[in-house]
Amino acid sequence: LASLEVLSEYSGIAEWLFRLMGVLDDEELLVLHPEQRVGFRVKISGIADNFQLQVLLADAIMGDPAAGWMAGETFPEEVVAAMRDTSPQEEISGSRTFNMLNYMALNDDRTVGSGIGEMFYWIYSEDTPAAIPDVDGMRVVLIGELPYDNATFNAGRAFGMMPGRVEVVQKLKKAQVEAWLDKIIGE
């Protein structure tokens, strides 16, 4: 990977190979929404960028809050399908419904900021899941409010033949969410 990273500055093929080799396979992430006090352990595979991660993550964890799912607006099924495993017949786009931040965005009062001032902590959509920082070996995604409206993107996978997958391994109980929030604040 290190050699491919150097070569990627000189060769488009090396750049694509570097990106392909950096895709995580059966990697667990911890996803926490501090304000809603919900959390999930998820397993991801075949996700080349964080646009794809956000769509498939929303599809996996959003639902009825009374059943332990995250409340919020989901993506249209054609956007989810394009990010998972189908090739759309025409160009489609999606609009982000939440912001993803790294664990360093968590404030002592167990909130995450939603303003532009927190840009340093954003998990950028153009980046990859492999770049998400970890706590004790577990990559952590915090969910927060979008700092602006109309955050749209074109739906589709960077590697069209590679299906993306997000699978919920565990819905965390409130006490587990609180324990993770305590651990993160202590970092």
Short mmCIF file of C-alpha atoms in Angstrom, two decimals:
data_model
loop_
_atom_site.label_atom_id
_atom_site.label_comp_id
_atom_site.label_asym_id
_atom_site.label_seq_id
_atom_site.Cartn_x
_atom_site.Cartn_y
_atom_site.Cartn_z
CA LEU A 1 0.00 0.00 0.00
CA ALA A 2 2.80 2.40 0.83
CA SER A 3 4.41 1.85 -2.59
CA LEU A 4 1.07 2.23 -4.36
CA GLU A 5 0.43 5.46 -2.50
CA VAL A 6 3.70 6.92 -3.81
CA LEU A 7 3.04 5.63 -7.33
CA SER A 8 -0.52 6.99 -7.28
CA GLU A 9 0.90 10.50 -7.65
CA TYR A 10 2.28 9.50 -11.06
CA SER A 11 -0.20 6.95 -12.38
CA GLY A 12 -3.98 6.89 -12.53
CA ILE A 13 -3.94 3.10 -12.57
CA ALA A 14 -1.80 3.01 -9.42
CA GLU A 15 -4.18 5.49 -7.78
CA TRP A 16 -7.20 3.27 -8.52
CA LEU A 17 -5.33 0.17 -7.34
CA PHE A 18 -4.33 2.01 -4.14
CA ARG A 19 -7.98 2.93 -3.52
CA LEU A 20 -9.13 -0.62 -4.29
CA MET A 21 -6.56 -2.20 -1.95
CA GLY A 22 -7.64 0.20 0.84
CA VAL A 23 -11.28 -0.94 0.83
CA LEU A 24 -12.13 -2.54 4.17
CA ASP A 25 -13.55 -6.08 4.23
CA ASP A 26 -15.63 -7.33 7.18
CA GLU A 27 -14.50 -4.37 9.30
CA GLU A 28 -16.51 -3.45 12.40
CA LEU A 29 -17.39 0.17 13.15
CA LEU A 30 -19.00 1.68 16.21
CA VAL A 31 -21.73 4.18 15.32
CA LEU A 32 -23.12 6.46 18.02
CA HIS A 33 -25.74 9.20 17.91
CA PRO A 34 -24.99 11.04 21.18
CA GLU A 35 -28.14 13.17 21.23
CA GLN A 36 -30.48 10.23 20.56
CA ARG A 37 -28.40 7.97 22.85
CA VAL A 38 -28.46 5.12 20.35
CA GLY A 39 -25.52 3.13 19.10
CA PHE A 40 -24.66 0.23 16.86
CA ARG A 41 -21.83 -2.08 16.02
CA VAL A 42 -21.89 -2.57 12.27
CA LYS A 43 -19.80 -4.63 9.87
CA ILE A 44 -18.90 -3.11 6.52
CA SER A 45 -17.48 -4.55 3.29
CA GLY A 46 -16.92 -3.23 -0.22
CA ILE A 47 -17.33 0.44 0.67
CA ALA A 48 -14.92 2.63 -1.28
CA ASP A 49 -15.83 6.07 0.09
CA ASN A 50 -17.81 7.72 2.85
CA PHE A 51 -20.63 8.83 0.49
CA GLN A 52 -21.36 5.13 0.07
CA LEU A 53 -20.87 4.50 3.80
CA GLN A 54 -23.37 7.17 4.80
CA VAL A 55 -26.12 5.92 2.50
CA LEU A 56 -25.73 2.26 3.46
CA LEU A 57 -25.29 3.13 7.13
CA ALA A 58 -28.51 5.18 7.14
CA ASP A 59 -30.33 2.32 5.45
CA ALA A 60 -29.08 -0.14 8.09
CA ILE A 61 -29.62 1.83 11.32
CA MET A 62 -32.61 4.12 10.74
CA GLY A 63 -36.06 3.04 11.76
CA ASP A 64 -38.48 3.09 14.65
CA PRO A 65 -36.80 4.69 17.71
CA ALA A 66 -39.12 2.68 20.00
CA ALA A 67 -37.40 -0.45 18.64
CA GLY A 68 -33.90 0.95 19.28
CA TRP A 69 -33.23 2.33 15.79
CA MET A 70 -31.98 5.81 14.94
CA ALA A 71 -34.70 8.33 14.10
CA GLY A 72 -34.26 10.27 10.90
CA GLU A 73 -34.85 10.54 7.20
CA THR A 74 -33.61 7.69 5.05
CA PHE A 75 -32.44 7.75 1.45
CA PRO A 76 -34.70 6.79 -1.48
CA GLU A 77 -34.43 3.09 -2.39
CA GLU A 78 -32.89 3.84 -5.82
CA VAL A 79 -30.03 5.73 -4.11
CA VAL A 80 -29.50 2.86 -1.64
CA ALA A 81 -29.55 0.31 -4.47
CA ALA A 82 -27.00 2.31 -6.48
CA MET A 83 -24.68 2.42 -3.48
CA ARG A 84 -25.22 -1.25 -2.65
CA ASP A 85 -25.16 -3.33 -5.82
CA THR A 86 -27.05 -2.01 -8.83
CA SER A 87 -26.04 0.26 -11.68
CA PRO A 88 -28.63 2.98 -12.18
CA GLN A 89 -30.02 3.40 -15.68
CA GLU A 90 -29.68 7.16 -15.34
CA GLU A 91 -27.74 9.53 -13.11
CA ILE A 92 -29.38 9.88 -9.71
CA SER A 93 -28.46 11.97 -6.72
CA GLY A 94 -29.06 11.92 -3.00
CA SER A 95 -29.13 14.50 -0.23
CA ARG A 96 -27.31 13.91 3.02
CA THR A 97 -29.52 13.78 6.10
CA PHE A 98 -26.89 13.79 8.87
CA ASN A 99 -23.24 14.57 9.43
CA MET A 100 -20.61 11.95 10.31
CA LEU A 101 -17.87 13.03 12.71
CA ASN A 102 -14.90 11.31 14.29
CA TYR A 103 -14.76 10.59 18.01
CA MET A 104 -12.82 13.80 18.78
CA ALA A 105 -15.99 15.83 18.06
CA LEU A 106 -17.65 14.61 21.28
CA ASN A 107 -18.00 17.40 23.85
CA ASP A 108 -17.89 16.86 27.62
CA ASP A 109 -21.67 17.35 27.73
CA ARG A 110 -22.06 14.37 25.35
CA THR A 111 -23.07 16.43 22.35
CA VAL A 112 -21.41 17.03 19.01
CA GLY A 113 -21.32 20.46 17.43
CA SER A 114 -23.21 21.01 14.21
CA GLY A 115 -21.49 24.12 12.92
CA ILE A 116 -18.85 24.75 10.31
CA GLY A 117 -16.40 25.26 13.19
CA GLU A 118 -16.31 21.48 13.71
CA MET A 119 -14.96 20.84 10.19
CA PHE A 120 -11.74 19.46 11.66
CA TYR A 121 -13.74 16.55 13.10
CA TRP A 122 -15.88 15.75 10.07
CA ILE A 123 -15.63 12.38 8.38
CA TYR A 124 -15.36 13.69 4.86
CA SER A 125 -17.55 11.99 2.29
CA GLU A 126 -14.76 11.94 -0.29
CA ASP A 127 -12.46 10.07 2.11
CA THR A 128 -12.56 6.34 2.90
CA PRO A 129 -13.76 4.34 5.91
CA ALA A 130 -10.13 3.26 6.45
CA ALA A 131 -9.32 6.88 7.42
CA ILE A 132 -11.83 6.93 10.30
CA PRO A 133 -9.92 7.20 13.62
CA ASP A 134 -10.36 4.49 16.24
CA VAL A 135 -10.76 4.19 20.00
CA ASP A 136 -9.20 1.01 21.39
CA GLY A 137 -9.02 -0.53 17.93
CA MET A 138 -12.66 0.24 16.99
CA ARG A 139 -13.30 2.90 14.33
CA VAL A 140 -15.90 5.31 15.73
CA VAL A 141 -18.51 7.30 13.78
CA LEU A 142 -20.50 9.95 15.63
CA ILE A 143 -23.75 11.12 14.07
CA GLY A 144 -24.65 14.81 14.26
CA GLU A 145 -26.77 17.43 12.56
CA LEU A 146 -25.88 18.72 9.11
CA PRO A 147 -24.25 22.15 9.31
CA TYR A 148 -25.88 23.28 6.05
CA ASP A 149 -28.77 22.43 3.75
CA ASN A 150 -28.73 20.91 0.29
CA ALA A 151 -25.72 18.62 0.67
CA THR A 152 -26.28 16.58 -2.49
CA PHE A 153 -24.10 14.00 -4.24
CA ASN A 154 -24.27 11.68 -7.24
CA ALA A 155 -25.20 8.14 -6.24
CA GLY A 156 -23.03 5.31 -7.46
CA ARG A 157 -20.09 3.17 -6.45
CA ALA A 158 -16.44 3.94 -7.20
CA PHE A 159 -15.97 0.26 -8.08
CA GLY A 160 -19.07 -0.79 -9.99
CA MET A 161 -18.46 -4.53 -9.70
CA MET A 162 -17.91 -4.39 -5.91
CA PRO A 163 -21.15 -4.54 -3.91
CA GLY A 164 -21.22 -2.54 -0.69
CA ARG A 165 -22.59 -3.89 2.55
CA VAL A 166 -23.41 -2.54 6.02
CA GLU A 167 -24.77 -5.09 8.46
CA VAL A 168 -25.90 -4.33 12.01
CA VAL A 169 -24.03 -6.71 14.30
CA GLN A 170 -25.47 -5.29 17.52
CA LYS A 171 -27.89 -2.60 18.67
CA LEU A 172 -26.30 -1.19 21.80
CA LYS A 173 -28.27 -0.85 25.00
CA LYS A 174 -28.44 2.63 26.57
CA ALA A 175 -25.90 1.64 29.24
CA GLN A 176 -23.46 0.50 26.53
CA VAL A 177 -23.90 3.79 24.65
CA GLU A 178 -23.23 5.72 27.88
CA ALA A 179 -20.14 3.61 28.61
CA TRP A 180 -18.72 4.30 25.11
CA LEU A 181 -19.45 8.02 25.46
CA ASP A 182 -17.62 8.02 28.82
CA LYS A 183 -14.66 6.20 27.26
CA ILE A 184 -14.49 8.62 24.34
CA ILE A 185 -14.65 11.68 26.59
CA GLY A 186 -11.78 10.15 28.60
CA GLU A 187 -9.56 9.87 25.49
#
